[in-house]
PDB file of C-alpha atoms in Angstrom:
ATOM      1  CA  UNK A  15     -85.186  -1.190 -93.329  1.00 50.00           C
ATOM      2  CA  UNK A  16     -87.647   1.412 -92.936  1.00 52.00           C
ATOM      3  CA  UNK A  17     -87.714   1.234 -89.102  1.00 78.00           C
ATOM      4  CA  UNK A  18     -83.829   1.750 -89.147  1.00 81.00           C
ATOM      5  CA  UNK A  19     -83.893   4.874 -91.779  1.00 85.00           C
ATOM      6  CA  UNK A  20     -86.273   6.282 -88.898  1.00 84.00           C
ATOM      7  CA  UNK A  21     -84.322   5.454 -86.166  1.00 83.00           C
ATOM      8  CA  UNK A  22     -81.158   6.821 -87.737  1.00 87.00           C
ATOM      9  CA  UNK A  23     -82.969  10.171 -88.715  1.00 87.00           C
ATOM     10  CA  UNK A  24     -84.238  10.523 -85.471  1.00 86.00           C
ATOM     11  CA  UNK A  25     -80.873   9.972 -83.691  1.00 88.00           C
ATOM     12  CA  UNK A  26     -79.652  12.239 -86.098  1.00 89.00           C
ATOM     13  CA  UNK A  27     -82.161  15.367 -85.625  1.00 91.00           C
ATOM     14  CA  UNK A  28     -81.521  14.943 -81.945  1.00 92.00           C
ATOM     15  CA  UNK A  29     -77.874  15.024 -81.656  1.00 93.00           C
ATOM     16  CA  UNK A  30     -77.199  18.504 -82.135  1.00 93.00           C
ATOM     17  CA  UNK A  31     -79.812  19.515 -79.038  1.00 95.00           C
ATOM     18  CA  UNK A  32     -78.829  16.698 -77.116  1.00 95.00           C
ATOM     19  CA  UNK A  33     -75.263  17.147 -76.982  1.00 95.00           C
ATOM     20  CA  UNK A  34     -75.901  20.854 -76.370  1.00 96.00           C
ATOM     21  CA  UNK A  35     -77.964  20.261 -73.532  1.00 97.00           C
ATOM     22  CA  UNK A  36     -75.865  17.862 -71.593  1.00 96.00           C
ATOM     23  CA  UNK A  37     -72.441  19.856 -72.506  1.00 97.00           C
ATOM     24  CA  UNK A  38     -74.113  23.025 -71.382  1.00 97.00           C
ATOM     25  CA  UNK A  39     -75.304  21.418 -68.088  1.00 97.00           C
ATOM     26  CA  UNK A  40     -71.551  20.207 -67.050  1.00 97.00           C
ATOM     27  CA  UNK A  41     -69.905  23.559 -68.484  1.00 97.00           C
ATOM     28  CA  UNK A  42     -72.398  25.863 -66.460  1.00 98.00           C
ATOM     29  CA  UNK A  43     -71.403  23.759 -63.100  1.00 98.00           C
ATOM     30  CA  UNK A  44     -67.813  24.275 -64.019  1.00 98.00           C
ATOM     31  CA  UNK A  45     -68.294  28.135 -65.058  1.00 98.00           C
ATOM     32  CA  UNK A  46     -70.273  28.719 -61.624  1.00 98.00           C
ATOM     33  CA  UNK A  47     -67.676  26.609 -59.602  1.00 98.00           C
ATOM     34  CA  UNK A  48     -64.779  28.918 -61.097  1.00 98.00           C
ATOM     35  CA  UNK A  49     -66.859  31.799 -59.911  1.00 97.00           C
ATOM     36  CA  UNK A  50     -67.024  30.736 -56.441  1.00 97.00           C
ATOM     37  CA  UNK A  51     -63.432  30.318 -56.474  1.00 97.00           C
ATOM     38  CA  UNK A  52     -62.932  26.104 -57.213  1.00 97.00           C
ATOM     39  CA  UNK A  53     -60.927  26.071 -60.605  1.00 97.00           C
ATOM     40  CA  UNK A  54     -60.482  22.455 -60.736  1.00 97.00           C
ATOM     41  CA  UNK A  55     -62.956  21.783 -63.436  1.00 97.00           C
ATOM     42  CA  UNK A  56     -61.055  24.363 -65.497  1.00 96.00           C
ATOM     43  CA  UNK A  57     -57.783  22.588 -64.580  1.00 97.00           C
ATOM     44  CA  UNK A  58     -59.232  19.768 -66.087  1.00 96.00           C
ATOM     45  CA  UNK A  59     -60.331  20.875 -69.252  1.00 96.00           C
ATOM     46  CA  UNK A  60     -64.133  20.984 -68.461  1.00 96.00           C
ATOM     47  CA  UNK A  61     -64.935  24.817 -68.843  1.00 96.00           C
ATOM     48  CA  UNK A  62     -66.068  24.239 -72.521  1.00 96.00           C
ATOM     49  CA  UNK A  63     -68.691  23.701 -74.959  1.00 95.00           C
ATOM     50  CA  UNK A  64     -66.408  21.189 -76.649  1.00 95.00           C
ATOM     51  CA  UNK A  65     -68.695  16.946 -76.424  1.00 94.00           C
ATOM     52  CA  UNK A  66     -64.811  15.711 -76.454  1.00 93.00           C
ATOM     53  CA  UNK A  67     -63.871  16.965 -72.826  1.00 95.00           C
ATOM     54  CA  UNK A  68     -67.694  15.979 -71.266  1.00 96.00           C
ATOM     55  CA  UNK A  69     -68.528  12.703 -73.285  1.00 91.00           C
ATOM     56  CA  UNK A  70     -69.297   9.743 -70.900  1.00 91.00           C
ATOM     57  CA  UNK A  71     -68.935   6.208 -72.804  1.00 90.00           C
ATOM     58  CA  UNK A  72     -72.264   4.877 -71.296  1.00 89.00           C
ATOM     59  CA  UNK A  73     -74.161   7.929 -70.978  1.00 88.00           C
ATOM     60  CA  UNK A  74     -73.228   9.687 -73.826  1.00 92.00           C
ATOM     61  CA  UNK A  75     -73.390   7.017 -76.582  1.00 90.00           C
ATOM     62  CA  UNK A  76     -74.536   3.407 -75.438  1.00 89.00           C
ATOM     63  CA  UNK A  77     -77.619   4.692 -73.320  1.00 85.00           C
ATOM     64  CA  UNK A  78     -78.750   7.416 -75.848  1.00 87.00           C
ATOM     65  CA  UNK A  79     -78.405   4.481 -78.776  1.00 88.00           C
ATOM     66  CA  UNK A  80     -79.980   1.996 -76.600  1.00 84.00           C
ATOM     67  CA  UNK A  81     -82.729   4.226 -75.986  1.00 81.00           C
ATOM     68  CA  UNK A  82     -83.513   4.879 -79.309  1.00 83.00           C
ATOM     69  CA  UNK A  83     -83.368   1.728 -80.973  1.00 83.00           C
ATOM     70  CA  UNK A  84     -85.761   0.480 -78.158  1.00 78.00           C
ATOM     71  CA  UNK A  85     -88.449   3.076 -79.173  1.00 74.00           C
ATOM     72  CA  UNK A  86     -87.613   5.855 -77.049  1.00 74.00           C
ATOM     73  CA  UNK A  87     -86.193   9.395 -77.391  1.00 77.00           C
ATOM     74  CA  UNK A  88     -82.548  10.196 -77.246  1.00 82.00           C
ATOM     75  CA  UNK A  89     -81.747  10.641 -73.458  1.00 84.00           C
ATOM     76  CA  UNK A  90     -78.338  10.362 -71.922  1.00 86.00           C
ATOM     77  CA  UNK A  91     -75.766  12.480 -69.712  1.00 90.00           C
ATOM     78  CA  UNK A  92     -72.339  13.566 -69.820  1.00 93.00           C
ATOM     79  CA  UNK A  93     -69.441  12.899 -67.323  1.00 93.00           C
ATOM     80  CA  UNK A  94     -69.842  14.814 -64.283  1.00 93.00           C
ATOM     81  CA  UNK A  95     -67.392  17.883 -63.612  1.00 96.00           C
ATOM     82  CA  UNK A  96     -64.812  17.717 -60.473  1.00 96.00           C
ATOM     83  CA  UNK A  97     -66.115  19.951 -57.994  1.00 96.00           C
ATOM     84  CA  UNK A  98     -63.841  20.797 -54.817  1.00 97.00           C
ATOM     85  CA  UNK A  99     -66.404  22.477 -52.582  1.00 95.00           C
ATOM     86  CA  UNK A 100     -63.312  23.037 -50.103  1.00 96.00           C
ATOM     87  CA  UNK A 101     -62.261  25.888 -52.534  1.00 97.00           C
ATOM     88  CA  UNK A 102     -65.433  27.936 -52.298  1.00 97.00           C
ATOM     89  CA  UNK A 103     -64.807  31.195 -50.826  1.00 96.00           C
ATOM     90  CA  UNK A 104     -68.736  30.873 -49.640  1.00 96.00           C
ATOM     91  CA  UNK A 105     -69.416  27.236 -48.998  1.00 95.00           C
ATOM     92  CA  UNK A 106     -73.245  27.405 -49.029  1.00 95.00           C
ATOM     93  CA  UNK A 107     -74.195  29.390 -51.386  1.00 96.00           C
ATOM     94  CA  UNK A 108     -71.189  27.859 -53.511  1.00 97.00           C
ATOM     95  CA  UNK A 109     -72.409  24.713 -53.276  1.00 97.00           C
ATOM     96  CA  UNK A 110     -76.220  25.929 -54.142  1.00 97.00           C
ATOM     97  CA  UNK A 111     -75.464  27.842 -57.103  1.00 98.00           C
ATOM     98  CA  UNK A 112     -73.097  25.519 -58.640  1.00 98.00           C
ATOM     99  CA  UNK A 113     -75.568  22.873 -58.191  1.00 97.00           C
ATOM    100  CA  UNK A 114     -78.364  24.956 -59.443  1.00 98.00           C
ATOM    101  CA  UNK A 115     -75.713  26.208 -62.657  1.00 98.00           C
ATOM    102  CA  UNK A 116     -76.566  23.077 -64.650  1.00 97.00           C
ATOM    103  CA  UNK A 117     -80.339  22.765 -64.621  1.00 96.00           C
ATOM    104  CA  UNK A 118     -80.675  26.406 -65.028  1.00 97.00           C
ATOM    105  CA  UNK A 119     -78.489  26.415 -68.353  1.00 97.00           C
ATOM    106  CA  UNK A 120     -81.002  23.551 -69.670  1.00 97.00           C
ATOM    107  CA  UNK A 121     -83.693  26.059 -68.521  1.00 96.00           C
ATOM    108  CA  UNK A 122     -82.534  28.639 -70.827  1.00 97.00           C
ATOM    109  CA  UNK A 123     -81.581  26.486 -73.779  1.00 97.00           C
ATOM    110  CA  UNK A 124     -84.847  25.175 -73.703  1.00 96.00           C
ATOM    111  CA  UNK A 125     -86.670  28.260 -73.102  1.00 96.00           C
ATOM    112  CA  UNK A 126     -84.671  29.856 -76.565  1.00 96.00           C
ATOM    113  CA  UNK A 127     -85.411  26.736 -78.451  1.00 96.00           C
ATOM    114  CA  UNK A 128     -88.848  27.316 -77.432  1.00 95.00           C
ATOM    115  CA  UNK A 129     -88.919  30.812 -78.752  1.00 95.00           C
ATOM    116  CA  UNK A 130     -86.897  29.726 -82.050  1.00 95.00           C
ATOM    117  CA  UNK A 131     -89.565  27.405 -82.656  1.00 95.00           C
ATOM    118  CA  UNK A 132     -92.109  30.008 -83.113  1.00 93.00           C
ATOM    119  CA  UNK A 133     -90.023  32.444 -84.855  1.00 93.00           C
ATOM    120  CA  UNK A 134     -89.618  29.625 -87.772  1.00 93.00           C
ATOM    121  CA  UNK A 135     -93.135  28.425 -87.395  1.00 91.00           C
ATOM    122  CA  UNK A 136     -94.420  32.005 -88.044  1.00 90.00           C
ATOM    123  CA  UNK A 137     -91.799  33.991 -90.254  1.00 89.00           C
ATOM    124  CA  UNK A 138     -90.292  31.307 -92.600  1.00 89.00           C
ATOM    125  CA  UNK A 139     -91.668  29.745 -95.282  1.00 87.00           C
ATOM    126  CA  UNK A 140     -93.148  26.251 -94.700  1.00 87.00           C
ATOM    127  CA  UNK A 141     -91.764  25.322 -98.448  1.00 87.00           C
ATOM    128  CA  UNK A 142     -88.042  25.663 -97.171  1.00 87.00           C
ATOM    129  CA  UNK A 143     -86.637  22.500 -97.524  1.00 86.00           C
ATOM    130  CA  UNK A 144     -85.366  22.198 -93.885  1.00 87.00           C
ATOM    131  CA  UNK A 145     -88.539  23.830 -92.367  1.00 91.00           C
ATOM    132  CA  UNK A 146     -89.557  20.370 -90.678  1.00 90.00           C
ATOM    133  CA  UNK A 147     -86.333  19.283 -89.774  1.00 91.00           C
ATOM    134  CA  UNK A 148     -85.067  22.105 -87.937  1.00 93.00           C
ATOM    135  CA  UNK A 149     -88.629  22.598 -86.184  1.00 93.00           C
ATOM    136  CA  UNK A 150     -88.235  18.757 -85.300  1.00 92.00           C
ATOM    137  CA  UNK A 151     -84.451  19.346 -83.856  1.00 94.00           C
ATOM    138  CA  UNK A 152     -85.891  22.578 -82.076  1.00 95.00           C
ATOM    139  CA  UNK A 153     -88.788  20.494 -80.738  1.00 93.00           C
ATOM    140  CA  UNK A 154     -86.215  17.687 -79.428  1.00 93.00           C
ATOM    141  CA  UNK A 155     -84.037  20.748 -77.955  1.00 95.00           C
ATOM    142  CA  UNK A 156     -87.152  22.029 -75.756  1.00 95.00           C
ATOM    143  CA  UNK A 157     -87.928  18.511 -74.634  1.00 91.00           C
ATOM    144  CA  UNK A 158     -84.408  17.490 -73.669  1.00 93.00           C
ATOM    145  CA  UNK A 159     -83.562  20.557 -72.104  1.00 95.00           C
ATOM    146  CA  UNK A 160     -86.507  20.685 -70.007  1.00 94.00           C
ATOM    147  CA  UNK A 161     -86.294  17.054 -68.913  1.00 91.00           C
ATOM    148  CA  UNK A 162     -82.773  16.917 -67.881  1.00 93.00           C
ATOM    149  CA  UNK A 163     -83.712  20.311 -65.821  1.00 94.00           C
ATOM    150  CA  UNK A 164     -86.404  18.589 -63.929  1.00 90.00           C
ATOM    151  CA  UNK A 165     -85.043  15.362 -63.473  1.00 88.00           C
ATOM    152  CA  UNK A 166     -81.833  16.694 -61.776  1.00 92.00           C
ATOM    153  CA  UNK A 167     -83.871  19.063 -59.758  1.00 92.00           C
ATOM    154  CA  UNK A 168     -85.604  16.330 -58.195  1.00 88.00           C
ATOM    155  CA  UNK A 169     -84.169  16.029 -54.464  1.00 88.00           C
ATOM    156  CA  UNK A 170     -82.927  12.722 -54.294  1.00 85.00           C
ATOM    157  CA  UNK A 171     -79.134  12.345 -53.687  1.00 82.00           C
ATOM    158  CA  UNK A 172     -76.808  12.810 -55.549  1.00 82.00           C
ATOM    159  CA  UNK A 173     -78.997  14.383 -57.991  1.00 90.00           C
ATOM    160  CA  UNK A 174     -78.240  18.243 -58.277  1.00 95.00           C
ATOM    161  CA  UNK A 175     -81.372  19.234 -56.780  1.00 93.00           C
ATOM    162  CA  UNK A 176     -80.474  17.417 -53.454  1.00 92.00           C
ATOM    163  CA  UNK A 177     -77.176  19.454 -53.326  1.00 93.00           C
ATOM    164  CA  UNK A 178     -79.187  22.736 -53.063  1.00 95.00           C
ATOM    165  CA  UNK A 179     -81.783  20.893 -50.446  1.00 92.00           C
ATOM    166  CA  UNK A 180     -78.692  20.115 -48.219  1.00 90.00           C
ATOM    167  CA  UNK A 181     -77.459  23.579 -47.924  1.00 92.00           C
ATOM    168  CA  UNK A 182     -80.532  24.147 -45.589  1.00 92.00           C
ATOM    169  CA  UNK A 183     -79.833  21.259 -43.524  1.00 88.00           C
ATOM    170  CA  UNK A 184     -77.798  20.629 -40.827  1.00 88.00           C
ATOM    171  CA  UNK A 185     -76.718  18.127 -38.273  1.00 86.00           C
ATOM    172  CA  UNK A 186     -78.237  14.682 -37.901  1.00 87.00           C
ATOM    173  CA  UNK A 187     -81.200  15.993 -40.769  1.00 85.00           C
ATOM    174  CA  UNK A 188     -78.152  16.391 -42.933  1.00 83.00           C
ATOM    175  CA  UNK A 189     -76.517  13.069 -42.091  1.00 82.00           C
ATOM    176  CA  UNK A 190     -79.479  11.089 -42.655  1.00 85.00           C
ATOM    177  CA  UNK A 191     -80.640  13.091 -45.900  1.00 82.00           C
ATOM    178  CA  UNK A 192     -77.129  12.324 -47.192  1.00 78.00           C
ATOM    179  CA  UNK A 193     -77.627   8.561 -46.504  1.00 79.00           C
ATOM    180  CA  UNK A 194     -80.208   8.301 -48.980  1.00 78.00           C
ATOM    181  CA  UNK A 195     -77.741   8.385 -51.594  1.00 72.00           C
ATOM    182  CA  UNK A 196     -76.588   4.886 -50.443  1.00 72.00           C
ATOM    183  CA  UNK A 197     -80.291   3.733 -51.756  1.00 73.00           C
ATOM    184  CA  UNK A 198     -80.502   6.152 -55.055  1.00 70.00           C
ATOM    185  CA  UNK A 199     -79.395   3.309 -57.413  1.00 67.00           C
ATOM    186  CA  UNK A 200     -82.410   1.304 -56.117  1.00 72.00           C
ATOM    187  CA  UNK A 201     -85.055   4.285 -56.390  1.00 70.00           C
ATOM    188  CA  UNK A 202     -83.925   4.725 -59.829  1.00 66.00           C
ATOM    189  CA  UNK A 203     -83.895   1.297 -60.662  1.00 67.00           C
ATOM    190  CA  UNK A 204     -87.616   0.969 -59.214  1.00 69.00           C
ATOM    191  CA  UNK A 205     -88.689   4.366 -60.850  1.00 65.00           C
ATOM    192  CA  UNK A 206     -87.002   2.615 -64.310  1.00 63.00           C
ATOM    193  CA  UNK A 207     -88.988  -1.002 -63.729  1.00 63.00           C
ATOM    194  CA  UNK A 208     -92.087   0.810 -63.068  1.00 59.00           C
ATOM    195  CA  UNK A 209     -91.987   2.338 -66.147  1.00 57.00           C
ATOM    196  CA  UNK A 210     -91.117  -0.930 -68.004  1.00 52.00           C
ATOM    197  CA  UNK A 211     -93.999  -2.395 -67.027  1.00 51.00           C
ATOM    198  CA  UNK A 212     -96.470   0.145 -67.720  1.00 51.00           C
ATOM    199  CA  UNK A 213     -96.711   2.036 -64.557  1.00 51.00           C
ATOM    200  CA  UNK A 214     -95.567   5.486 -65.858  1.00 56.00           C
ATOM    201  CA  UNK A 215     -93.727   6.763 -62.481  1.00 57.00           C
ATOM    202  CA  UNK A 216     -90.949   8.796 -64.128  1.00 60.00           C
ATOM    203  CA  UNK A 217     -93.554  10.347 -66.207  1.00 63.00           C
ATOM    204  CA  UNK A 218     -95.641  11.742 -63.243  1.00 66.00           C
ATOM    205  CA  UNK A 219     -92.204  13.034 -61.707  1.00 63.00           C
ATOM    206  CA  UNK A 220     -91.414  14.745 -65.279  1.00 69.00           C
ATOM    207  CA  UNK A 221     -94.787  15.959 -66.028  1.00 77.00           C
ATOM    208  CA  UNK A 222     -94.335  19.337 -65.019  1.00 81.00           C
ATOM    209  CA  UNK A 223     -91.094  19.682 -67.826  1.00 80.00           C
ATOM    210  CA  UNK A 224     -93.177  18.391 -70.573  1.00 81.00           C
ATOM    211  CA  UNK A 225     -96.221  20.822 -69.418  1.00 86.00           C
ATOM    212  CA  UNK A 226     -93.866  23.948 -69.049  1.00 86.00           C
ATOM    213  CA  UNK A 227     -92.234  23.081 -72.510  1.00 86.00           C
ATOM    214  CA  UNK A 228     -95.556  23.020 -74.025  1.00 88.00           C
ATOM    215  CA  UNK A 229     -96.846  26.118 -72.603  1.00 90.00           C
ATOM    216  CA  UNK A 230     -93.899  28.212 -73.491  1.00 91.00           C
ATOM    217  CA  UNK A 231     -94.145  27.121 -77.007  1.00 89.00           C
ATOM    218  CA  UNK A 232     -97.582  28.064 -77.166  1.00 90.00           C
ATOM    219  CA  UNK A 233     -97.137  31.390 -75.906  1.00 91.00           C
ATOM    220  CA  UNK A 234     -94.261  32.280 -77.690  1.00 92.00           C
ATOM    221  CA  UNK A 235     -96.363  31.023 -80.564  1.00 88.00           C
ATOM    222  CA  UNK A 236     -99.104  33.412 -79.814  1.00 88.00           C
ATOM    223  CA  UNK A 237     -96.691  36.479 -79.330  1.00 88.00           C
ATOM    224  CA  UNK A 238     -95.110  35.990 -82.759  1.00 84.00           C
ATOM    225  CA  UNK A 239     -98.644  35.214 -84.241  1.00 79.00           C
ATOM    226  CA  UNK A 240     -99.448  38.976 -82.609  1.00 69.00           C
ATOM    227  CA  UNK A 241    -102.778  36.887 -81.159  1.00 59.00           C
TER     228      UNK A 241
END
């Protein structure tokens, strides 16, 4: 019963940061697409921070619950926004910046969360009733935002990073690169299976995200402490 209570508490503490991270990621794609002339996502009601417009049954509900109840952090994703690149006024810049907008939104949110941790830790009385809870929520927000940003920047189709790389390729090089998408499910399954058996392949891939988040928190803490 205590374990169940701890899991439910962890889910509740993670939920605000999780929802904001995945929703902001998709809304940023939609906003940038509109800036380049594609209103497809806006027309389908995706240019919003309302989680109801972005939720994916598996990525937003089932997978996060499964990860939480198996001892991992709450991790998941939202439904990808529809993008029609034929509407872009500038094709290659449009693809690059629309793809980068999602990870960039997460980097901004993660940085803001790290700053708020430093502010609260140094300026708020630790006896405040919700001191630990708020810090826990913000620490998770830093974690999930930088994990989402760095994961999506991996240059494996169909992740955002692959689309950013594709704008610099031409001809056969582009064709061969995009063909990797057919093997993407097997690549990600292999990474997941290696992690399950104790070979933390994904951990090595996302280590820069963890290091950056820790570095930012420490720097903001030093700034607020006047060190």
